[in-house]
Amino acid sequence: MASAAESEPESSSIQAPIYFFIEPANVSPGMPPDPSQPAKGITGYPMKIYGATGSSLFGKTLRVTITPPKVFQLDASPEAESRCPQDASARVVSSAPARRLPPTVMDIKVSSTGRFETTYTPKVDGEYEVVIEGGGQRGEKSFETETPAFEDECAEIPEQEIDKEATQLRQTVCKAVDLIEARIKTIPESPAKTEFVKQIAEFRKALHEAPDCDDPPPWINGVIHIKKLHQIEPRTRRATAGLTKQFNTWLDTARRANAEAPRALAQLSTGNVACDQLDVIVNGLKFCDFYLGLLVEPGKWLIDWAKENVPTKLVGMVPAVNRSPAIKEAIESAWKGATTFYEPKRSGGRVSIVGVEGHERELGKQKMAFNLSIYAANRIFEQFCQQFQGPVSGSMSVEIYENGQAWWTYTVTIAGELVLRYPRNAKGDAIALTGEFLGNATSFKSWDNAVPVLFPNLAMGTVFRTLRIEPYAMNDFGPLLKNPLAGSNLPDPNPITTTIEQGGLITRYVLTPAFYRVPVRGDLRGDTLRIELQPAALDFDDRRVKVVQVLLPVLSLWPTVNDYALPYKGAHFIMTRAMNDRPAEFKVKRTGDTMSIERNFTRERKTAENKGNYVLKVKACNPACN
């Protein structure tokens, strides 16, 4: 008996294709794939195939044909040395031609509303062809799958790109120190300043010692030896896969840091008030500490890797029949180069061995930056300045209307801190303060019905799929923000919180998502502290939610894709609205030597076009709140 798909007569008229999507069956609801991009999955894990048809196929059956890619079959003996494309010369492949696995054919029922869905589990890596047919209608798509373990094992460490980015990081640190040194001349004279100037000069001298500001770190030679190890014996890739992943992750961070370096260096030239200048110096040194930390960390990875993967372990990955003295010697030489960082090629046949001592010198430079930031904060800043500091949080929930109908609603939440600085010996009825609100957006959430409300002529159909791509915020790193080692003596492993704690204001500015910095000016009169927001120095009001909407029109059923972006307001707007668009006053509470301020702002603002609810919670103490 023929299936419904086979029995349906072919139509001579032009009809809409069967429209469908392919995506991993276990995709996270919060991170759906972009329908405009090719579908990709993981071999051995199910793919979901789903879509919609015209009314003529409601309740009918469709035929789905899935054709796997061509595959090669490896000989069982001898053993293939590597599965990686770059080691093709080492691969052992049978002389049998490529063959294609048999297609999978299945029938699926269309619902009474035209929807259908099924799953398929791919067995081999490659590109799969999917054809859906029924009632004279047809849809075609393809998807690709791969095995991640192969990708991790075959990935290379791009030493030339790493060399370039590492060198630029060092150059940025040297430029930052030059700017900081110029800044120091503007602070008042004191014995602490004299000592500080001396320490900065020593730090600057250390940065220009080998390796110089224009030189890459010594561990780049160790990277070259890891690649040499792969060439000697491809099977050793299994031992270096984790190391390769670390370096590629590092490269992504280094690229971001270098891309934002000009903006970061510009921050070292801001601020005219004495306490603001000192704050810039402290944060500039924290910035140097963080960037030097990026330069030092890969050297530690190589040393740790060499301790775990001793030559005997690496040689053991070679089949006994291939363990010649030459192979053993070459592996041991590459291992030694990876841990001692000696340069593999030098004019005149000489080599330069950096060793652990060179790594220790690099650690010493970072330690100098850290100690200088502590000295600047404790001996210089605290000598001349005091500050209020404490946590801030806020939110904005908005509904926007057109002809009385809501077409867009969204909520933004923020978190951060308030810092207010003033001279330690300031006197008078009114003490001037300067500072800033700074932090990040923690979440963006939105809903809209923009097309039907604003452009009804474009909405003649059923919305089949809506994809919302929200901008990144701090809560997107939610699992990382919970320190699993809290309460222990071990360091926090989370790179985001480490950036915030170690790198200071400037590093947060360039490396954390949706960052804001809103300067404030204020005055302290007796028990009243008054602050006024200034224009934002940096805000996330350029963030947009991207919406991709697939519609199935009623008449033709040809799919229509609408895409548009909707803007968010920034932290300055949230704070201004919450403070009722005017300066804010706080009552100062004095307990012993501690002063504190605290206030919760709430406001609802409604017009014919929109309604907004604004919340801002502020607390700050001098000294800082516990």
XYZ file of C-alpha atoms in Angstrom:
626
model
C 0.000 0.000 0.000
C 1.506 3.315 -0.999
C 2.075 5.945 1.635
C 0.155 9.224 1.574
C 3.238 11.024 0.369
C 3.540 8.644 -2.578
C -0.163 8.640 -3.429
C -0.535 12.429 -3.601
C -0.700 13.544 -7.250
C 1.944 15.897 -8.485
C 0.651 19.422 -8.951
C 1.314 21.270 -12.160
C 0.868 24.667 -10.563
C 3.598 26.539 -8.740
C 3.281 25.843 -5.044
C 5.233 26.894 -1.975
C 8.086 24.687 -0.876
C 7.877 22.772 2.359
C 9.614 25.042 4.828
C 11.559 23.495 7.693
C 14.404 23.981 10.168
C 17.182 21.675 11.344
C 18.926 22.151 14.679
C 20.396 20.087 17.540
C 17.557 18.472 19.483
C 19.021 19.499 22.843
C 19.627 23.172 21.975
C 19.317 25.536 24.932
C 16.057 27.551 24.836
C 18.035 30.668 25.723
C 20.496 30.302 22.867
C 18.593 29.103 19.773
C 20.533 28.821 16.528
C 20.301 31.552 13.918
C 18.026 30.251 11.101
C 20.013 32.288 8.579
C 23.133 30.209 9.304
C 23.838 26.600 8.167
C 22.732 23.965 10.646
C 25.528 22.223 12.560
C 25.476 19.398 15.076
C 27.545 16.781 16.863
C 27.955 13.292 15.468
C 26.075 10.777 17.616
C 23.604 13.318 18.987
C 20.048 13.784 17.595
C 19.086 16.572 15.231
C 15.545 17.964 15.246
C 13.837 18.453 11.871
C 10.621 20.476 12.028
C 8.577 22.818 9.878
C 5.247 23.714 8.334
C 3.272 23.027 5.154
C 0.424 24.557 3.185
C -3.183 23.791 4.032
C -3.380 21.155 1.296
C -1.136 18.885 3.366
C -2.827 19.327 6.757
C -3.229 15.867 8.311
C -1.286 14.183 5.488
C 1.991 12.217 5.582
C 5.346 13.435 4.316
C 8.299 11.369 3.137
C 11.661 12.413 4.660
C 14.872 11.195 3.023
C 18.174 11.810 4.824
C 21.312 11.013 2.842
C 24.579 10.710 4.840
C 27.945 11.922 3.497
C 30.494 9.794 1.677
C 32.895 8.084 4.073
C 36.312 6.436 3.817
C 37.149 3.272 5.667
C 40.522 3.055 7.392
C 42.515 -0.150 7.387
C 42.533 -1.893 10.736
C 46.253 -2.590 10.321
C 48.631 -0.881 10.405
C 47.301 1.651 12.924
C 46.663 5.157 11.580
C 49.158 7.550 13.173
C 46.806 10.528 13.079
C 43.229 11.428 12.206
C 44.142 15.065 11.609
C 44.122 16.597 8.104
C 47.449 18.357 8.657
C 49.050 14.953 9.344
C 47.768 13.511 6.068
C 51.174 12.081 5.200
C 51.006 10.001 8.349
C 47.497 8.633 7.714
C 46.923 5.097 6.524
C 43.819 4.848 4.338
C 42.554 1.852 2.451
C 42.597 1.883 -1.339
C 38.840 1.350 -1.370
C 36.946 4.272 -2.954
C 34.702 6.537 -0.929
C 31.299 5.040 -0.285
C 28.047 6.627 0.833
C 26.040 5.120 3.668
C 22.476 4.140 2.691
C 19.894 6.909 3.104
C 17.338 6.866 5.891
C 13.708 7.164 4.769
C 10.869 7.886 7.203
C 7.254 9.061 7.101
C 5.991 11.812 9.392
C 2.444 13.026 9.956
C 1.499 16.667 9.439
C -0.704 18.090 12.180
C -4.067 19.758 11.579
C -2.288 23.126 11.782
C 0.399 22.209 9.250
C 3.255 21.567 11.710
C 5.502 18.509 11.652
C 8.578 17.329 13.571
C 10.974 14.364 13.785
C 14.507 13.598 14.940
C 17.491 11.911 13.346
C 20.802 10.840 14.891
C 23.841 11.197 12.553
C 26.428 8.407 12.729
C 29.408 9.861 10.851
C 31.013 13.281 10.395
C 30.149 15.316 7.324
C 27.318 16.954 5.411
C 23.856 15.363 5.318
C 21.212 16.097 2.693
C 17.586 16.265 3.826
C 14.661 16.155 1.377
C 10.999 16.340 2.450
C 8.307 15.593 -0.139
C 4.552 15.282 -0.265
C 1.583 16.396 -2.312
C 3.729 17.710 -5.121
C 5.612 19.927 -2.703
C 9.253 19.599 -1.747
C 11.789 21.072 0.642
C 15.554 20.647 0.716
C 18.158 21.476 3.339
C 21.472 20.166 4.601
C 23.317 20.068 7.896
C 26.814 19.223 9.044
C 28.077 17.281 12.017
C 31.492 16.685 13.500
C 33.087 14.933 16.422
C 34.470 17.579 18.834
C 37.192 15.284 20.160
C 38.747 15.171 16.701
C 38.647 18.946 16.429
C 40.294 19.439 19.838
C 42.957 16.878 19.095
C 43.730 18.271 15.645
C 43.733 21.956 16.591
C 47.073 23.717 16.324
C 48.580 26.457 18.465
C 48.843 29.453 16.079
C 52.251 30.616 17.289
C 52.573 33.491 14.804
C 49.290 35.055 15.907
C 50.150 34.439 19.558
C 53.591 36.005 19.017
C 51.953 39.117 17.531
C 49.317 39.524 20.254
C 51.766 38.847 23.112
C 54.208 41.426 21.770
C 51.417 43.998 21.510
C 50.382 43.302 25.120
C 53.924 44.071 26.282
C 54.059 47.242 24.192
C 50.771 48.384 25.760
C 52.171 47.895 29.270
C 55.276 49.929 28.420
C 53.138 52.768 27.013
C 50.931 52.655 30.116
C 53.950 52.975 32.421
C 55.174 56.000 30.442
C 51.777 57.670 30.911
C 51.677 56.794 34.607
C 55.178 58.170 35.110
C 54.082 61.466 33.557
C 51.010 61.493 35.811
C 53.077 61.140 38.964
C 54.687 64.533 38.364
C 51.304 66.197 38.989
C 50.757 64.849 42.525
C 51.912 66.814 45.605
C 55.469 66.381 46.873
C 56.022 64.051 49.812
C 58.499 61.360 50.964
C 56.008 58.743 49.746
C 55.953 60.335 46.285
C 59.770 60.394 46.143
C 59.889 56.671 46.932
C 57.095 56.011 44.441
C 58.961 57.796 41.639
C 62.027 55.652 42.399
C 60.009 52.417 42.273
C 58.322 53.378 39.004
C 61.741 54.061 37.448
C 62.920 50.588 38.531
C 59.764 49.038 37.081
C 60.261 50.861 33.800
C 63.874 49.670 33.639
C 62.804 46.058 34.274
C 60.278 46.236 31.419
C 63.044 47.272 29.018
C 65.346 44.421 30.052
C 65.347 41.286 27.893
C 62.791 40.582 26.668
C 62.344 44.237 25.756
C 59.054 46.057 25.161
C 59.085 45.082 21.489
C 59.921 41.411 22.120
C 57.514 38.507 22.582
C 57.623 36.550 25.850
C 60.183 33.711 26.002
C 57.525 31.000 26.227
C 56.697 31.555 22.546
C 59.728 29.343 21.819
C 58.133 26.619 23.928
C 55.044 26.794 21.688
C 57.240 26.172 18.645
C 58.647 23.045 20.305
C 55.105 21.724 20.966
C 54.385 21.977 17.236
C 57.700 20.283 16.526
C 56.611 17.440 18.813
C 53.484 16.951 16.649
C 55.646 16.731 13.536
C 57.959 14.163 15.136
C 55.123 11.957 16.381
C 51.466 12.856 15.557
C 50.172 10.528 18.296
C 51.466 12.989 20.914
C 48.597 15.309 19.991
C 46.545 13.433 22.577
C 48.896 14.715 25.248
C 48.794 18.337 24.065
C 45.062 18.765 23.283
C 44.333 20.481 26.611
C 47.352 22.758 26.243
C 46.293 23.721 22.719
C 42.815 24.648 23.950
C 44.313 26.847 26.686
C 46.436 28.740 24.178
C 43.566 29.278 21.744
C 41.365 30.572 24.577
C 44.214 32.840 25.664
C 44.503 34.159 22.110
C 40.837 35.228 22.100
C 41.345 37.185 25.345
C 44.584 38.752 24.118
C 42.906 39.909 20.909
C 40.153 41.620 22.867
C 42.654 43.223 25.231
C 44.743 44.551 22.360
C 41.726 45.763 20.394
C 40.634 47.874 23.366
C 44.150 48.978 24.392
C 43.925 52.441 22.742
C 40.755 53.238 24.699
C 42.356 51.896 27.863
C 45.463 54.041 27.435
C 43.265 57.073 26.801
C 41.806 56.595 30.280
C 45.259 57.266 31.729
C 45.015 60.815 30.415
C 41.661 61.708 32.030
C 40.902 63.504 35.286
C 42.120 66.873 36.481
C 41.231 66.859 40.184
C 44.110 65.599 42.354
C 42.213 62.648 43.844
C 40.950 61.656 40.395
C 44.523 61.711 39.096
C 45.652 59.451 41.925
C 42.788 57.079 41.210
C 43.898 56.922 37.565
C 47.442 56.034 38.680
C 46.205 53.238 40.960
C 43.944 51.772 38.283
C 46.651 52.182 35.647
C 49.021 50.028 37.693
C 46.280 47.429 38.205
C 45.836 47.480 34.436
C 49.571 46.774 34.003
C 49.350 43.961 36.565
C 46.481 42.325 34.652
C 48.116 42.611 31.227
C 51.427 41.272 32.558
C 49.444 38.425 34.091
C 48.167 37.563 30.594
C 51.779 37.469 29.420
C 52.969 35.248 32.271
C 50.205 32.633 32.448
C 51.061 30.642 29.271
C 54.609 30.050 30.530
C 53.161 28.400 33.628
C 50.951 26.185 31.443
C 53.984 24.897 29.546
C 55.948 24.189 32.715
C 52.998 22.357 34.293
C 52.418 20.394 31.080
C 56.059 19.283 31.001
C 55.828 18.046 34.598
C 52.786 15.907 33.775
C 53.972 14.668 30.376
C 57.534 13.519 30.951
C 59.550 12.152 27.981
C 58.942 8.517 28.919
C 55.168 9.116 28.781
C 55.422 10.768 25.361
C 57.716 8.068 23.989
C 55.222 5.485 25.249
C 52.667 6.840 22.770
C 54.846 5.582 19.926
C 54.301 1.933 18.882
C 57.178 -0.230 20.097
C 58.209 -1.092 16.556
C 58.787 2.636 15.802
C 60.681 3.595 18.972
C 64.054 4.161 17.386
C 66.832 5.971 19.281
C 66.448 8.918 16.892
C 62.701 9.237 17.640
C 63.300 9.032 21.392
C 66.014 11.676 21.235
C 63.866 14.002 19.097
C 60.890 13.716 21.493
C 63.088 14.380 24.526
C 64.626 17.410 22.787
C 61.196 18.848 21.921
C 59.995 18.245 25.501
C 63.026 20.052 26.884
C 62.440 22.972 24.534
C 58.802 23.218 25.635
C 59.768 23.579 29.298
C 62.992 25.597 29.062
C 61.828 27.889 26.230
C 65.144 27.767 24.414
C 65.102 29.276 20.947
C 65.168 26.448 18.380
C 66.989 28.389 15.649
C 69.808 30.881 16.046
C 72.353 32.269 13.611
C 75.705 30.506 13.920
C 74.061 27.357 15.266
C 73.757 28.756 18.796
C 70.766 28.359 21.075
C 69.584 30.570 23.913
C 68.086 28.767 26.903
C 65.745 30.904 28.982
C 64.633 28.224 31.411
C 62.674 28.625 34.602
C 64.817 31.632 35.540
C 63.439 33.560 32.569
C 59.891 32.696 33.607
C 60.674 33.873 37.133
C 61.888 37.212 35.741
C 58.575 37.625 33.940
C 56.714 36.817 37.158
C 58.883 39.390 38.897
C 57.717 42.129 36.528
C 54.089 41.328 37.273
C 54.809 41.305 40.998
C 56.377 44.751 40.690
C 53.196 46.089 39.038
C 51.040 44.546 41.774
C 53.197 45.934 44.586
C 53.228 49.381 42.977
C 49.411 49.419 42.778
C 49.213 48.523 46.473
C 51.790 51.197 47.357
C 49.953 53.825 45.288
C 46.631 52.967 46.939
C 47.851 52.693 50.533
C 50.710 55.172 50.745
C 49.848 57.808 48.146
C 46.071 57.854 47.655
C 45.213 57.402 51.330
C 47.737 60.078 52.309
C 45.941 62.734 50.286
C 42.384 61.450 49.713
C 39.385 59.758 51.239
C 36.478 58.097 49.493
C 32.990 56.746 49.875
C 32.568 53.388 48.173
C 29.787 50.829 48.080
C 27.380 48.659 46.030
C 24.790 49.843 43.542
C 21.973 47.946 41.811
C 19.085 49.038 39.649
C 16.530 48.114 37.020
C 14.272 49.588 34.379
C 11.083 47.958 33.078
C 9.442 49.693 30.129
C 6.303 49.244 28.022
C 6.032 51.164 24.750
C 2.676 51.752 23.032
C 1.345 52.627 19.590
C -2.304 53.754 19.444
C -2.804 52.340 22.932
C -1.422 48.917 22.044
C 1.836 47.646 23.612
C 4.323 46.668 20.942
C 7.552 46.432 22.929
C 8.422 45.664 26.545
C 11.863 45.205 28.040
C 13.751 45.043 31.320
C 17.367 45.974 31.984
C 19.127 45.294 35.288
C 22.439 46.789 36.400
C 24.926 46.243 39.205
C 28.146 47.953 40.212
C 29.432 50.459 42.727
C 29.560 54.133 43.598
C 32.923 55.767 44.312
C 33.182 59.349 45.616
C 36.606 60.910 46.236
C 37.598 64.082 48.097
C 40.788 65.578 49.638
C 41.642 64.219 53.085
C 42.198 67.630 54.669
C 39.307 69.373 52.925
C 37.649 72.044 55.074
C 34.751 74.442 54.775
C 30.987 74.366 54.775
C 30.874 72.458 51.482
C 33.420 69.766 50.579
C 33.536 68.987 46.858
C 33.465 65.339 45.774
C 34.122 63.674 42.418
C 33.666 60.082 41.378
C 31.510 57.756 39.346
C 28.920 55.050 39.187
C 30.521 52.109 37.426
C 29.514 48.525 36.708
C 27.746 46.403 34.127
C 24.327 45.552 32.827
C 23.515 42.185 34.385
C 20.632 41.202 32.095
C 18.621 42.217 29.031
C 15.136 40.761 28.520
C 12.568 41.841 25.962
C 9.366 41.003 24.072
C 7.866 42.750 21.077
C 5.004 42.660 18.638
C 6.508 45.340 16.419
C 5.607 44.051 12.965
C 1.820 43.514 13.493
C 1.419 46.803 15.402
C 3.749 49.141 13.524
C 3.751 47.521 10.078
C 0.502 45.542 9.718
C 0.947 45.233 5.946
C 4.026 43.086 6.573
C 2.234 40.788 9.005
C -0.274 39.074 6.726
C 0.374 35.555 7.976
C 1.285 33.241 10.822
C 4.507 33.726 12.780
C 6.277 30.406 12.429
C 9.468 31.207 14.314
C 10.859 34.163 16.279
C 14.501 34.336 17.259
C 15.699 36.974 19.740
C 19.421 37.606 20.063
C 19.953 39.662 23.203
C 23.213 41.541 23.852
C 25.673 39.988 26.273
C 25.397 40.965 29.939
C 27.070 39.819 33.136
C 24.373 37.256 33.938
C 25.280 35.403 30.753
C 28.314 34.287 32.745
C 26.058 33.284 35.642
C 27.528 29.811 36.333
C 30.987 31.344 36.445
C 30.050 34.095 38.864
C 29.424 31.603 41.666
C 32.810 30.797 43.121
C 32.898 27.045 43.930
C 35.906 27.706 46.152
C 34.214 30.393 48.260
C 35.347 30.143 51.857
C 38.570 28.341 50.962
C 42.076 29.746 50.718
C 42.246 28.941 47.011
C 41.905 31.695 44.381
C 38.663 32.311 42.504
C 38.940 30.478 39.138
C 36.314 32.657 37.409
C 37.968 34.871 34.744
C 35.220 37.507 34.955
C 35.471 38.089 38.698
C 39.252 37.840 38.489
C 39.197 40.629 35.898
C 37.059 42.794 38.178
C 39.128 42.194 41.307
C 42.605 42.228 39.805
C 42.455 44.508 36.800
C 40.764 47.549 38.289
C 38.570 50.097 36.560
C 40.453 50.320 33.253
C 40.566 46.552 32.703
C 36.892 46.201 33.571
C 36.238 48.971 31.082
C 37.787 47.045 28.199
C 37.082 43.395 29.036
C 33.704 43.028 30.776
C 30.351 43.060 28.908
C 27.956 46.044 28.846
C 30.173 48.189 31.082
C 29.103 51.662 32.196
C 30.870 54.562 33.883
C 28.799 57.595 34.823
C 30.828 60.423 36.431
C 29.253 62.339 39.316
C 30.005 65.563 41.134
C 28.785 66.352 44.600
C 29.292 68.175 47.842
C 29.220 67.246 51.497
C 27.539 69.787 53.782
C 27.369 68.630 57.375
C 25.200 65.519 57.361
C 23.924 65.952 53.804
C 25.705 64.556 50.759
C 24.412 65.741 47.401
C 25.395 64.224 44.043
C 24.626 65.165 40.450
C 25.084 62.886 37.456
C 27.360 64.016 34.626
C 27.206 62.777 31.006
C 28.219 59.120 30.772
C 31.888 58.499 29.974
C 30.904 55.038 28.768
C 27.527 53.356 28.577
C 25.763 50.385 26.975
C 23.059 52.471 25.262
C 24.392 51.268 21.914
C 23.187 47.735 22.661
C 20.394 46.273 20.530
C 18.249 43.173 20.571
C 18.217 41.541 17.132
C 14.915 39.937 16.149
C 14.552 37.458 13.285
C 10.948 36.498 12.493
C 9.798 33.884 9.977
C 6.218 34.298 8.753
C 4.064 31.990 6.644
C 1.643 34.258 4.702
C -1.943 33.079 4.455
C -2.295 33.085 0.674
C 0.938 32.041 -1.022
C 2.618 30.300 1.921
C 5.987 31.440 0.649
C 7.965 32.155 3.836
C 8.913 35.739 4.646
C 11.827 36.627 6.919
C 11.755 39.944 8.772
C 14.739 41.052 10.792
C 15.103 44.243 12.794
C 16.890 45.620 15.864
C 15.454 47.437 18.873
C 17.583 49.709 21.093
C 18.086 49.630 24.847
C 18.602 52.622 27.112
C 21.797 52.805 29.160
C 22.708 53.069 32.838
C 22.749 56.890 32.780
C 19.116 56.909 31.634
C 18.090 54.396 34.320
C 19.771 56.405 37.095
C 18.481 59.754 35.855
C 14.898 58.503 35.712
C 15.161 56.760 39.095
C 16.493 59.997 40.666
C 13.524 61.885 39.207
C 15.709 63.766 36.701
C 17.446 65.890 39.328
C 20.367 65.768 41.799
C 19.978 63.332 44.700
C 20.544 63.955 48.388
C 21.623 61.429 51.025
C 21.661 61.661 54.799
C 25.108 60.851 56.198
C 25.123 58.416 59.096
C 28.165 58.612 61.383
C 29.204 55.646 63.531
C 32.561 56.206 65.199
C 35.065 56.893 62.423
C 32.759 55.522 59.743
C 30.397 57.525 57.553
C 27.755 55.889 55.400
C 24.970 56.812 53.002
C 22.096 54.643 51.787
C 18.950 55.265 49.780
C 16.473 53.359 47.599
C 14.956 55.244 44.654
C 11.729 54.069 42.967
C 9.757 55.852 40.298
C 6.934 55.145 37.879
C 6.639 57.367 34.830
C 3.698 57.026 32.445
C 2.656 58.809 29.252
C 0.396 57.948 26.337
C 3.404 56.487 24.500
C 5.141 54.527 27.273
C 5.260 53.442 30.887
C 8.429 52.912 32.870
C 9.313 51.623 36.331
C 12.753 52.569 37.643
C 14.592 51.269 40.698
C 18.013 52.271 42.049
C 19.605 51.120 45.305
C 22.721 52.937 46.516
C 24.924 52.347 49.540
C 28.405 53.745 50.173
C 30.695 54.012 53.179
C 33.895 55.730 54.205
C 35.877 53.523 54.703
C 34.357 51.096 52.174
C 31.286 49.077 53.207
C 31.968 45.553 54.480
